[in-house]
CSV table of C-alpha atoms and ligand atoms in Angstrom, one decimal:
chain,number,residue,atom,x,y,z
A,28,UNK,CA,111.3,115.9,146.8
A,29,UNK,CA,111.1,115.1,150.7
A,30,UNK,CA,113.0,111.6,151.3
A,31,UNK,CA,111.6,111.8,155.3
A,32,UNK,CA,108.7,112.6,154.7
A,33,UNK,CA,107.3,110.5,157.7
A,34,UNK,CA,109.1,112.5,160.1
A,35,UNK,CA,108.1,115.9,161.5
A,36,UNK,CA,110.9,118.4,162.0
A,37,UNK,CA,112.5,117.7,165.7
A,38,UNK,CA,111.9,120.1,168.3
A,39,UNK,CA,112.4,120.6,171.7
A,40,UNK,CA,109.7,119.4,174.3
A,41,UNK,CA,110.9,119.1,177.3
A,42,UNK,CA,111.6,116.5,180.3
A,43,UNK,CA,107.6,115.4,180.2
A,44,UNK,CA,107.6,115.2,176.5
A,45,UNK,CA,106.7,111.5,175.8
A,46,UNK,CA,106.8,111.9,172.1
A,47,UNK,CA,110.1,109.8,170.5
A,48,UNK,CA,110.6,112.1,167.4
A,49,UNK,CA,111.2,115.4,170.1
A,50,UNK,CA,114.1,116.5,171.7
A,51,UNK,CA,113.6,116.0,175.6
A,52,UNK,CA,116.7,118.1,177.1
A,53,UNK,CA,118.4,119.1,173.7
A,54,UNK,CA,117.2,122.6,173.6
A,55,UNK,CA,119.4,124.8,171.0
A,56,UNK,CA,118.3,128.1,172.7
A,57,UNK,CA,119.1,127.6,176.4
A,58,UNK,CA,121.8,129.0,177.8
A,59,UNK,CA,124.1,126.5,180.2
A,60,UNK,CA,126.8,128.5,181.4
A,61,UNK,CA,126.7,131.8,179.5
A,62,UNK,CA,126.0,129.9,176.0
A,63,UNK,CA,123.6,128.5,174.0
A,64,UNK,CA,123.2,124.8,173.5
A,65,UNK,CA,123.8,125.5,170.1
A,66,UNK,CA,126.8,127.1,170.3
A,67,UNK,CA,127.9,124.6,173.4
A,68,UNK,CA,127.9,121.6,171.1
A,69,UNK,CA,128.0,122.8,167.4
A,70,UNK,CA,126.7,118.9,167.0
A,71,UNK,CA,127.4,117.2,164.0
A,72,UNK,CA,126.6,114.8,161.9
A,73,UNK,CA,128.7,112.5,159.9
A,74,UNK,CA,128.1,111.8,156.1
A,75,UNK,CA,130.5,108.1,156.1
A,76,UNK,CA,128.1,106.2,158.7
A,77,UNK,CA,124.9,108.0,158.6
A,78,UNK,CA,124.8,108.2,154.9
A,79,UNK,CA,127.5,105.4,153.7
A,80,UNK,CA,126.9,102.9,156.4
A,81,UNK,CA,125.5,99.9,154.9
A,82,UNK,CA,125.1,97.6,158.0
A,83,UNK,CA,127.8,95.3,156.3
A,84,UNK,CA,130.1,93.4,159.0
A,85,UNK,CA,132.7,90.8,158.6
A,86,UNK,CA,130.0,88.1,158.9
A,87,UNK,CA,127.3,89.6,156.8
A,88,UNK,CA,126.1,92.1,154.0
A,89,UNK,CA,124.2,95.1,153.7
A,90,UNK,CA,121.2,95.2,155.9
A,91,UNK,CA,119.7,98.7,155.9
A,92,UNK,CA,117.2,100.0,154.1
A,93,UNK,CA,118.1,103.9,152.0
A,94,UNK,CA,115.3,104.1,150.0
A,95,UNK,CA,116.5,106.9,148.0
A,96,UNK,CA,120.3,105.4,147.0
A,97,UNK,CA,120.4,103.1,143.8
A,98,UNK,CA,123.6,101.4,145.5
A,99,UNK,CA,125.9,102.5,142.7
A,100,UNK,CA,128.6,105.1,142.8
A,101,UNK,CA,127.6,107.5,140.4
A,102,UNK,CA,128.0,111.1,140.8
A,103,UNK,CA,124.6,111.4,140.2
A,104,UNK,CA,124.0,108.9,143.1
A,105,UNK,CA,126.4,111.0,145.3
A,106,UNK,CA,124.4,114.0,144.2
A,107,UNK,CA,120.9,113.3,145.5
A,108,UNK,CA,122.3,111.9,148.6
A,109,UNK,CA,123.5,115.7,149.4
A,110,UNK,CA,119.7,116.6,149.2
A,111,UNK,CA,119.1,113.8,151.8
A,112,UNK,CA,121.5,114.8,154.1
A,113,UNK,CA,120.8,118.2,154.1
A,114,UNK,CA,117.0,117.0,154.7
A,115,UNK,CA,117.9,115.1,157.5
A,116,UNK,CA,120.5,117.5,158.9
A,117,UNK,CA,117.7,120.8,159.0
A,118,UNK,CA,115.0,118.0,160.7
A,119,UNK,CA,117.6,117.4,163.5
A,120,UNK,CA,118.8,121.4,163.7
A,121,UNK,CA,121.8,119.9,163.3
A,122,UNK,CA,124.1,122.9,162.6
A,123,UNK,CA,126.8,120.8,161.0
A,124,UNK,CA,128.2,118.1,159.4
A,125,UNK,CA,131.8,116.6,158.2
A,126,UNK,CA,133.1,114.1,155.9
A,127,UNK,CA,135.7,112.2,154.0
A,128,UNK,CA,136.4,113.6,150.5
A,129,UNK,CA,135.1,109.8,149.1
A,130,UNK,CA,131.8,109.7,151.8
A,131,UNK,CA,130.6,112.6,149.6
A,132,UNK,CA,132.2,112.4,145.9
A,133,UNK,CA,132.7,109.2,143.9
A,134,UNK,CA,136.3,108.2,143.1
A,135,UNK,CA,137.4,107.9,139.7
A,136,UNK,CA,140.2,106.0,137.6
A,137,UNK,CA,142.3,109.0,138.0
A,138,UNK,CA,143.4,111.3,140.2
A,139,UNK,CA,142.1,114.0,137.7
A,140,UNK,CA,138.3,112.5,137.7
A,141,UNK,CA,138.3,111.7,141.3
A,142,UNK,CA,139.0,116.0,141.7
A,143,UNK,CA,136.7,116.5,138.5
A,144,UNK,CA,133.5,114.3,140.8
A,145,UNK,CA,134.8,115.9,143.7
A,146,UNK,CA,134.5,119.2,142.3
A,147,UNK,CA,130.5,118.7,140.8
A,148,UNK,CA,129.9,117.4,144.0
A,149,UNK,CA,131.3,120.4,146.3
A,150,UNK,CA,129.1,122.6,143.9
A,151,UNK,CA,126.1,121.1,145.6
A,152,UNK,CA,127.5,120.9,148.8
A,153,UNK,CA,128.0,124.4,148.6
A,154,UNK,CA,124.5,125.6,147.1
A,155,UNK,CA,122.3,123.2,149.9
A,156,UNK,CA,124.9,124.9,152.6
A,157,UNK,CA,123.9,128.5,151.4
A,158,UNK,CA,120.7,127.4,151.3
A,159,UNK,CA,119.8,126.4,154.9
A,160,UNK,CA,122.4,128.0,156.7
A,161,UNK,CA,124.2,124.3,157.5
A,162,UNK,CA,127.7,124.1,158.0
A,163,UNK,CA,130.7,122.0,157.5
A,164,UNK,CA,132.4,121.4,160.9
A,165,UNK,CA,135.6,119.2,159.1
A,166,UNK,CA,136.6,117.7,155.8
A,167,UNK,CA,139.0,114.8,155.5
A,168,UNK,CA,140.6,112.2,153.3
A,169,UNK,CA,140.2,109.1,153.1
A,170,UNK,CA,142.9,107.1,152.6
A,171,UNK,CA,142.7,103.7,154.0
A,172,UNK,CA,140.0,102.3,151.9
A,173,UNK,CA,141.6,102.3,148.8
A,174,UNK,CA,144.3,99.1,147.9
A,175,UNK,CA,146.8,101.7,147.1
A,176,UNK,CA,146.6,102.5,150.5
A,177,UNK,CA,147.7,99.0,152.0
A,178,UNK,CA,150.5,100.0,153.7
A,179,UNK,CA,149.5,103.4,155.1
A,180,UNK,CA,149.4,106.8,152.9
A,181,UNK,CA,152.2,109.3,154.8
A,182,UNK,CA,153.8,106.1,156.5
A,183,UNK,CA,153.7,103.8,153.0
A,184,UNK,CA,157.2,102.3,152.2
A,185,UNK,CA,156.0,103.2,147.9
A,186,UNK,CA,157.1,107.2,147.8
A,187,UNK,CA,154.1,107.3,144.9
A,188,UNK,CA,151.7,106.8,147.6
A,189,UNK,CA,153.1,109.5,150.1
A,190,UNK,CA,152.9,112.0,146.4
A,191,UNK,CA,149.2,110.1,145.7
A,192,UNK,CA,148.3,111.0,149.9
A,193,UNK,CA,150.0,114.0,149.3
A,194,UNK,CA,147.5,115.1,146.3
A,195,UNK,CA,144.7,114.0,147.6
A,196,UNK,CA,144.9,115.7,150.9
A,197,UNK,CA,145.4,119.2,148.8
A,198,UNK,CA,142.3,119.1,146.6
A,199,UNK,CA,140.3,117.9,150.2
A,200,UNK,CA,141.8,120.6,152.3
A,201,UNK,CA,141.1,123.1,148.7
A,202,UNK,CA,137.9,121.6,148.7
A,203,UNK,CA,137.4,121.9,153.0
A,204,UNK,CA,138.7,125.5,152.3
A,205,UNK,CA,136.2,126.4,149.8
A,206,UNK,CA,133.2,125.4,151.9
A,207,UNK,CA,134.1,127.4,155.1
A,208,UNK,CA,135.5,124.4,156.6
A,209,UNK,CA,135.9,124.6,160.5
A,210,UNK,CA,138.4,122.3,161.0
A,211,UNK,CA,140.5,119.8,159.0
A,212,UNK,CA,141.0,116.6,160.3
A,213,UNK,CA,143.8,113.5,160.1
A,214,UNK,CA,143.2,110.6,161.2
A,215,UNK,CA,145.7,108.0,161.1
A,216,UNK,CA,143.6,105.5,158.5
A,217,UNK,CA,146.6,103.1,158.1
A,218,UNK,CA,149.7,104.7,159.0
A,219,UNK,CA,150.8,102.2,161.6
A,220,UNK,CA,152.1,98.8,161.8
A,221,UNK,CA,151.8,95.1,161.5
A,222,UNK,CA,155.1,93.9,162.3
A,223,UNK,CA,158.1,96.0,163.2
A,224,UNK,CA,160.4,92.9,161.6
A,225,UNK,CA,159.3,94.5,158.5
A,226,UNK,CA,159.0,98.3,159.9
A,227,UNK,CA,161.3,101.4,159.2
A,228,UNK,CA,160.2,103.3,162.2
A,229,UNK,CA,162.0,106.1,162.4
A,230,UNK,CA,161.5,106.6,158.3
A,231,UNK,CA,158.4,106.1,158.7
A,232,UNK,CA,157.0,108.6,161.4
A,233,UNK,CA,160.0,111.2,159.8
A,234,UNK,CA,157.5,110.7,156.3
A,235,UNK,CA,154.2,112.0,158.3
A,236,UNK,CA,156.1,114.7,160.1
A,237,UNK,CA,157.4,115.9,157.1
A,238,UNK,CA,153.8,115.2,155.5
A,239,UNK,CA,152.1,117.4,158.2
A,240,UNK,CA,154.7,120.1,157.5
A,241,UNK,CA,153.7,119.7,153.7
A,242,UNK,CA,149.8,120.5,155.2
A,243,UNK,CA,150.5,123.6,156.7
A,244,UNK,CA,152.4,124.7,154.6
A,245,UNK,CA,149.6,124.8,151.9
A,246,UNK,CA,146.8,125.5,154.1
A,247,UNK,CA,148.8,129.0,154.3
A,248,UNK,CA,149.5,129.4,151.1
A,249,UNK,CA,145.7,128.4,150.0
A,250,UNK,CA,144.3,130.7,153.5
A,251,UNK,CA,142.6,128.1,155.1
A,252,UNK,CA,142.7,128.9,158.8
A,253,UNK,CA,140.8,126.3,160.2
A,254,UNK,CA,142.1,123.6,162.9
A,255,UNK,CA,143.7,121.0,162.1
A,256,UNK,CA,143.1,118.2,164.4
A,257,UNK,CA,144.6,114.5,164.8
A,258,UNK,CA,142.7,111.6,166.1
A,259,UNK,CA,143.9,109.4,167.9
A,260,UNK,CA,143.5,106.1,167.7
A,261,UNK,CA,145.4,102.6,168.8
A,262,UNK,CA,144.6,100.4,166.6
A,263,UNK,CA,142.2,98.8,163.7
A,264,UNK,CA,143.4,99.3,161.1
A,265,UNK,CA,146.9,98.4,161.8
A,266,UNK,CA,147.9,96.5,164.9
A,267,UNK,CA,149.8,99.7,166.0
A,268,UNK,CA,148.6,102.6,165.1
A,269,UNK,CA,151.0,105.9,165.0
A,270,UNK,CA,148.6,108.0,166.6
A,271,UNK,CA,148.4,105.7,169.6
A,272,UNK,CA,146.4,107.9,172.2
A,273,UNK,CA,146.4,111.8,173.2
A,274,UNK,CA,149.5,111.1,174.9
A,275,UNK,CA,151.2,110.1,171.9
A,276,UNK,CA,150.1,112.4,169.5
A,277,UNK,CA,151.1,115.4,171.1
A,278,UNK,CA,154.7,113.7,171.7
A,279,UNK,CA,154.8,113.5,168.2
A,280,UNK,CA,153.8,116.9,167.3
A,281,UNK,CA,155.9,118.4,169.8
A,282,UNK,CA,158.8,116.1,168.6
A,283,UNK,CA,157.8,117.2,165.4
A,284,UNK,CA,158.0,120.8,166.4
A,285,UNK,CA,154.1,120.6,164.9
A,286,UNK,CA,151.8,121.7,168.2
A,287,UNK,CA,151.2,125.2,166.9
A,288,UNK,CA,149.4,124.0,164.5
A,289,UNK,CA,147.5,120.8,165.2
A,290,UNK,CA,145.4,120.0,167.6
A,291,UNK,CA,143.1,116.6,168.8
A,292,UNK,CA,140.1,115.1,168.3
A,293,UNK,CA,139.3,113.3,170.6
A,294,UNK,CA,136.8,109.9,170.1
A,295,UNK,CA,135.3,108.1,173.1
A,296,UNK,CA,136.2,104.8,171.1
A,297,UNK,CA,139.6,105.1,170.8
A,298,UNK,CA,139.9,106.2,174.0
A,299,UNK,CA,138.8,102.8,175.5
A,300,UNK,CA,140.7,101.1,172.3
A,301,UNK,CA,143.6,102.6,174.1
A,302,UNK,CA,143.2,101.5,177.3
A,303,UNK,CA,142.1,104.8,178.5
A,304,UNK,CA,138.6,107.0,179.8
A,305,UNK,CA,137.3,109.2,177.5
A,306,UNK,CA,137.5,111.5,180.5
A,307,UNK,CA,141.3,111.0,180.7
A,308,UNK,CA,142.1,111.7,176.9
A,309,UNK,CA,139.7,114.9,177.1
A,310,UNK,CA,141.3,116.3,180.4
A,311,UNK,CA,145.2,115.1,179.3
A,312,UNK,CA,144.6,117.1,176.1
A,313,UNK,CA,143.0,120.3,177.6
A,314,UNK,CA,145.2,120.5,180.3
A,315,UNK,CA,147.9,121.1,177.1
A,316,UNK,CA,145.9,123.2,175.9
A,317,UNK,CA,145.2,120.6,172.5
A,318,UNK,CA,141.5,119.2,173.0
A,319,UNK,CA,140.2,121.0,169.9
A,320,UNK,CA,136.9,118.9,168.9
A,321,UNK,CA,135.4,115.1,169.8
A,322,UNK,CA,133.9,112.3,167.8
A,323,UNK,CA,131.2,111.3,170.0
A,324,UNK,CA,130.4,107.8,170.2
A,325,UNK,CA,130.8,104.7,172.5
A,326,UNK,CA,132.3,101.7,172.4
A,327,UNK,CA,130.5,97.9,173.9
A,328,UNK,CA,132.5,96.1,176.3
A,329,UNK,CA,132.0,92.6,175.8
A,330,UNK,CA,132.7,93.0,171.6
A,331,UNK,CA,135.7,94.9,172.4
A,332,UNK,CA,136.4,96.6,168.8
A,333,UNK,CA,135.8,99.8,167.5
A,334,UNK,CA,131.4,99.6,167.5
A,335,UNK,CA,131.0,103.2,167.3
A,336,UNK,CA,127.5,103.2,168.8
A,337,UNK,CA,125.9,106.0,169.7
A,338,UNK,CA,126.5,108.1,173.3
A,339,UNK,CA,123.2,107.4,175.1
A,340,UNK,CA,125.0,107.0,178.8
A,341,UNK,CA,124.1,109.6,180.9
A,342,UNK,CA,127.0,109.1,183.2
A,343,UNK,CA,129.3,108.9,179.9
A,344,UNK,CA,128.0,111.9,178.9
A,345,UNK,CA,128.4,114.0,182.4
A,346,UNK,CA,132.0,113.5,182.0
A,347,UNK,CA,132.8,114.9,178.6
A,348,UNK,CA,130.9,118.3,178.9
A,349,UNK,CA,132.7,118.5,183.1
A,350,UNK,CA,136.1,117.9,181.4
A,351,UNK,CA,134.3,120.3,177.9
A,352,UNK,CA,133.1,123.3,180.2
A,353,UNK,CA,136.0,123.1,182.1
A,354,UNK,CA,137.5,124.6,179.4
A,355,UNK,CA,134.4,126.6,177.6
A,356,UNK,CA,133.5,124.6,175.1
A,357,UNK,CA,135.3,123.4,171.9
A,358,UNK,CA,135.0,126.0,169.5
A,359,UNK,CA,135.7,125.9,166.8
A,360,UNK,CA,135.5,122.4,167.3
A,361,UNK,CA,132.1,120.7,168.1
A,362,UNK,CA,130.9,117.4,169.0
A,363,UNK,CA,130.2,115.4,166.0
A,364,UNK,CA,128.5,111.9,165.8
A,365,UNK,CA,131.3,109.7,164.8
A,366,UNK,CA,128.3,106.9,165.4
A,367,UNK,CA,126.8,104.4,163.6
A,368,UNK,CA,123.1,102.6,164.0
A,369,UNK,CA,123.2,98.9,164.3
A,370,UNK,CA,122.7,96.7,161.3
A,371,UNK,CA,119.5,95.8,163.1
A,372,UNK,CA,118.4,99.2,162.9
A,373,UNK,CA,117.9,99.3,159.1
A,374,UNK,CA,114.8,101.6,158.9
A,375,UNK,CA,115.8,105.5,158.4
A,376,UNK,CA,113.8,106.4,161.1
A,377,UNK,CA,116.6,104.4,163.5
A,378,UNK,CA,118.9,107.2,162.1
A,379,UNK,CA,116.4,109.6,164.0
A,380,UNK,CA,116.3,107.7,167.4
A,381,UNK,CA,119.7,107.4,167.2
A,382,UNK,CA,120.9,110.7,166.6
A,383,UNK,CA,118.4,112.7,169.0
A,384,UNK,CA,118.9,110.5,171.5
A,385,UNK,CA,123.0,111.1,171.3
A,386,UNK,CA,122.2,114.9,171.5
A,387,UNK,CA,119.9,114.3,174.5
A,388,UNK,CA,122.3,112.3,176.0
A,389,UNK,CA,124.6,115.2,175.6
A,390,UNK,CA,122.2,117.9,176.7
A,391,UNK,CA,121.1,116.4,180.0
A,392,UNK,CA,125.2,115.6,180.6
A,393,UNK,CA,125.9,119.4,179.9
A,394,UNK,CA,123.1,120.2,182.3
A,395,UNK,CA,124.4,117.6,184.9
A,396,UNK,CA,127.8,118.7,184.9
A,397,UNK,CA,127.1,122.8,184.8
A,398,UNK,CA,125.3,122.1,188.0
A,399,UNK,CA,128.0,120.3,189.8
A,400,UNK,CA,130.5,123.2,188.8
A,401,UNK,CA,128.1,125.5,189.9
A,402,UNK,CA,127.6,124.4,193.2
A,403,UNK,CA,131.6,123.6,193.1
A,404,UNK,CA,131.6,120.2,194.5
A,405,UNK,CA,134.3,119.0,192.7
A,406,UNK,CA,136.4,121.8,192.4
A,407,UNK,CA,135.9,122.5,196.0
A,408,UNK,CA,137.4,118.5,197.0
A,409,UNK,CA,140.0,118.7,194.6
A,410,UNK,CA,141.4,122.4,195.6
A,411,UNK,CA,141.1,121.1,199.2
A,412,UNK,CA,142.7,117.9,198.8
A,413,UNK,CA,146.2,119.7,197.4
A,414,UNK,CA,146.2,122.7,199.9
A,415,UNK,CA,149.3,121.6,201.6
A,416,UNK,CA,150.6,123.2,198.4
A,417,UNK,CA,149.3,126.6,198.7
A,418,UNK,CA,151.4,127.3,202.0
A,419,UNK,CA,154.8,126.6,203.4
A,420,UNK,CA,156.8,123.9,202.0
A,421,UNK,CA,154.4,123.0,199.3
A,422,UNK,CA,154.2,126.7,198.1
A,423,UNK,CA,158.0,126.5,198.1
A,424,UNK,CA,158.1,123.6,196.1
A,425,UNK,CA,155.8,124.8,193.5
A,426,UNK,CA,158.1,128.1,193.1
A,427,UNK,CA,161.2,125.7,192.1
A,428,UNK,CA,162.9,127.6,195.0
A,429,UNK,CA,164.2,124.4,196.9
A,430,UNK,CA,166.7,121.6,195.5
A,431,UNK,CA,166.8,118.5,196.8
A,432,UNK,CA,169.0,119.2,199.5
A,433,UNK,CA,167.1,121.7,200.5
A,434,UNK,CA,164.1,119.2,201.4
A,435,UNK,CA,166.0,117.1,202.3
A,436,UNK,CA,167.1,119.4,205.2
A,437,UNK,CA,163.5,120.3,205.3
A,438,UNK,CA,162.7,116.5,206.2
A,439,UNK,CA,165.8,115.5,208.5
A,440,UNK,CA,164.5,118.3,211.0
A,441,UNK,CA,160.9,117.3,210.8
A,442,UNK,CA,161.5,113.5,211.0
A,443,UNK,CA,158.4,112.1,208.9
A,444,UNK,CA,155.8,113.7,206.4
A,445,UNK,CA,153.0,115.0,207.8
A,446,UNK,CA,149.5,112.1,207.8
A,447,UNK,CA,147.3,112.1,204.7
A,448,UNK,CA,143.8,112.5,204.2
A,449,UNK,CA,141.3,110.2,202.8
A,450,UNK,CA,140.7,110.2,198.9
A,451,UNK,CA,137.0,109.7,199.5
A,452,UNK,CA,136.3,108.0,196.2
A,453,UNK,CA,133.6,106.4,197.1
A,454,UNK,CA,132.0,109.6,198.3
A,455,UNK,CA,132.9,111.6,196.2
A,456,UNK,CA,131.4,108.9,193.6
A,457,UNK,CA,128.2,108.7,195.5
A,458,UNK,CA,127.7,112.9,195.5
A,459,UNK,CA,128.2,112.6,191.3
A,460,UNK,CA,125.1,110.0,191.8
A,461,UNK,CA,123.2,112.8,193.4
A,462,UNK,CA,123.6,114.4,190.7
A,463,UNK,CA,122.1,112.1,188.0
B,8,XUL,C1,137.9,105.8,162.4
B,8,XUL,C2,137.4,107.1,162.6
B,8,XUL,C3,137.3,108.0,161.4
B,8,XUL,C4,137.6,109.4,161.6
B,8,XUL,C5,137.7,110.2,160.3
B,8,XUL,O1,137.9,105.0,163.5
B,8,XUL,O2,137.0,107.5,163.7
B,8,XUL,O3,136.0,107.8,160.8
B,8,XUL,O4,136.8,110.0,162.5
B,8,XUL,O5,138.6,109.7,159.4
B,9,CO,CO1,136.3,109.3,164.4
C-alpha cells in the first residue's frame, strides 16, 4: 500500500530546477567541507508534528487532512502510521527520525499496557528500520501531556510521579536502546514553575538531578551509549521553565556534577523564547564543548509563542551551519525538524513543501557559510580585531602571569590604554550580504 502515492521520490536538481517536489541545493552526496551533505546534517524528521500534528490550536480543532489515520488510538492505528512514516521518510532521503514514546505507541490504563503497545509497536519500528536502512536519531518521553503530569514529572511535588517518570523513561530509553538509538533526549515538558509562593526550589531541581543520575546510571547498566541531550527551553509549558536557556542548563549539570554525560539540543524556538539568537545558544554551547544536536525550526515575531514553523530563512540558516562547521558538524547529533506545517496547510503534500524546503534552506546555509570560512573573512576580522592579545601585555595577561598590581604598574607608567579600533558591524554585516 503506497499512502503518497502522488508524490515522486525527491531528488536533487539543482539551483535551475523549477520543479517544487525536487531538492534545489539539498544534495546528500556533495561534499561541503570534507563531508557529505548527508553525513553534515543527518536531517531528521519528527514523528509528534509531522505525524501527530492535527492543526488543533487554542481557538480551533483539527484542520488537516491524514487520509490514512482513522483518528483513534489504537495500536493498530499506531501501526500503519509506522508504514506511512517510513513512506514519507525514504521519499525525502531522510536518514532519520525521532520521537516521544506516546507519538509512536498508544498509552494504555497501565503502566504494564502502555510498555505491552509500546513494545508491538517498536517491533515494527524495528522491522521498517531494517528494511530501508532509516534510522532513529533520538527517543524520548513524553511526559507533560498526561494529567498525572500536572505539576512536572522529575520536578512533581507527588513522589509517585517522579517513580511513574522514572518508569516510563526506562522502558523509552530500553526501547531507544533497542532500536540503535543515536541520542536520547530530555526535555523539560513541565518541570518548571507557576508560582514560586507555592515552589520548593531547591527540592525540586535536587529531584531532577538526582533523576538524571538515576538515567545514567541505567543507560550503563542496559549499554546504551548514545547522547543524552537537554533542551532547553524558557517557558510554555510552565511560566519558568528549569531548563531556562543553554546557559542554564549547563549550570545545572555542572552544579549537578552531570556534564560528562549530557549534552544540548539546541532549538531555534526556544532560543528566541529565551531572549536569545539561535546563533548565541549554538556558539555558547560549543564553545563548552555541549552543542550535541538541534531541533530545527523558527519562531514568528509578531505571535511571539512557540510556532515551530519551519527554517526557510536563508540568513537564519547561514548562521547555524557557521557556528555547526565551526565545530565539524554534530555527530552523532543531527539536525532534526522539530517543525510543524500550518493548520492551513492541511494537505500531505504541505508536509512535502515544508520539509524540503527546511533542508534546502539548510543546504544553501551550509554552502553559504563553508564559503565564507573558506575565504576566512570572518575569522580573519575576528583574529585581527583581538591581536593586542597575541603580543606584550595582552599575551601576558592571557598566561595569568600578571596580578592586578602588576597592571596596574603596567598602566601608571603608560598613562592611558592604548585607542581602539572600529567594530565595523555594519561592514562586516554588509560583506555576510555578499555572500547571500
Ligand atoms: C517542545 C519541544 C519538544 C522536544 C521533545 O517545545 O521542542 O517537542 O523537542 O520533547
Ligand atoms: Co524540540
Amino acid at each position: 500500500m503506497e499512502y503518497f502515492a502522488d508524490i515522486p521520490q525527491i531528488e536533487y536538481e539543482g539551483p535551475q530546477s523549477k520543479n517544487s517536489l525536487a531538492f534545489k541545493h539539498y544534495n546528500p552526496e556533495e561534499i561541503l567541507e570534507g563531508q557529505s551533505m548527508r553525513d553534515l546534517f543527518r536531517f531528521s524528521i519528527c514523528y509528534w508534528h509531522t505525524f501527530r500534528g492535527t492543526g488543533s490550536d487554542p481557538f480551533g480543532g483539527a484542520t488537516l487532512q491524514r487520509p490514512w489515520d482513522d483518528g483513534s488510538n489504537s495500536v493498530e492505528n499506531a501501526l500503519k502510521r509506522v508504514d506511512v512514516a517510513f513512506e514519507f521518510f525514504e521519499k525525502l532521503q531522510a536518514p532519520y527520525y525521532c520521537f516521544h514514546d506516546k507519538d509512536v505507541s498508544p498509552d494504555g490504563d497501565t503502566l504494564k499496557e502502555a510498555n505491552d503497545n509500546f513494545d508491538r509497536i517498536a517491533d515494527k519500528l524495528q522491522e521498517a528500520q531494517e528494511r530501508t536502512g532509516i534510522k532513529l536519531l533520538w527517543g524520548t518521553a513524553n511526559m507533560f501531556s498526561h494529567p498525572r503530569f500536572m505539576h512536572g514529572a522529575a520536578t512533581s511535588p507527588n513522589a509517585d510521579v517522579f517513580a511513574y517518570a522514572a518508569a516510563q523513561v526506562k522502558k523509552a530509553m530500553e526501547v531507544t536502546h533497542r532500536l540503535g538509538g543515536e541520542n536520547y533526549v530530555f526535555w523539560g515538558g513541565r518541570e518548571g514553575y507557576m508560582n514560586l509562593f507555592n515552589t520548593d526550589m531547591k527540592r525540586e531541581l535536587d529531584h531532577l538531578a538526582q533523576f538524571m543520575h538515576l538515567a545514567v546510571e541505567h543507560a550503563q547498566k542496559i549499554g546504551f551509549k548514545g547522547q543524552f541531550l537537554f533542551e532547553p527551553k524558557p517557558k510554555e509549558p510552565t511560566k519558568h521553565q528549569y531548563d531556562f536557556d543553554a546557559a542554564a542548563c549547563l549550570n545545572f549539570l555542572r552544579a549537578n556534577d552531570l556534564l560528562d554525560h549530557v549534552k544540548l539540543n539546541i532549538e531555534t524556538n526556544h532560543a528566541t523564547l529565551a531572549g536569545h539568537t539561535m546563533m548565541h545558544e549554538l556558539v555558547y554551547s560549543s564553545i563548552q564543548g555541549a552543542l550535541g544536536s538541534i531541533d530545527a525550526n523558527t519562531g514568528d515575531l509578531l505571535l511571539g509563542w512557540d510556532t515551530d514553523q519551519f527554517p526557510t530563512d536563508i540568513y537564519l540558516a547561514t548562521q547555524c551551519m557557521l557556528a555547526i562547521l565551526d565545530q565539524g558538524g554534530l555527530a552523532p547529533g543531527g539536525v532534526n525538524f522539530d517543525a510543524k506545517v500550518r493548520r492551513e496547510s492541511f494537505e500531505p503534500i504541505d508536509l512535502f513543501y515544508a520539509h524540503i524546503g527546511g533542508m534546502d534552506a539548510f543546504a544553501r546555509g551550509a554552502k553559504i557559510a563553508a564559503q565564507i570560512r573558506k575565504d576566512g573573512v570572518l575569522s580573519d576580522f575576528v583574529a585581527k580585531r583581538y591581536t593586542s592579545y597575541d603580543e606584550g601585555i595582552g599575551k601576558q595577561i592571557e598566561a595569568g602571569s600578571l596580578s592586578f598590581a602588576d597592571l596596574e604598574a603596567y598602566m601608571l607608567e603608560k598613562g592611558d590604554s592604548a585607542p581602539n579600533s572600529s567594530g565595523r558591524q555594519e561592514w562586516i554585516e554588509n560583506v555576510i550580504n555578499d555572500y547571500l
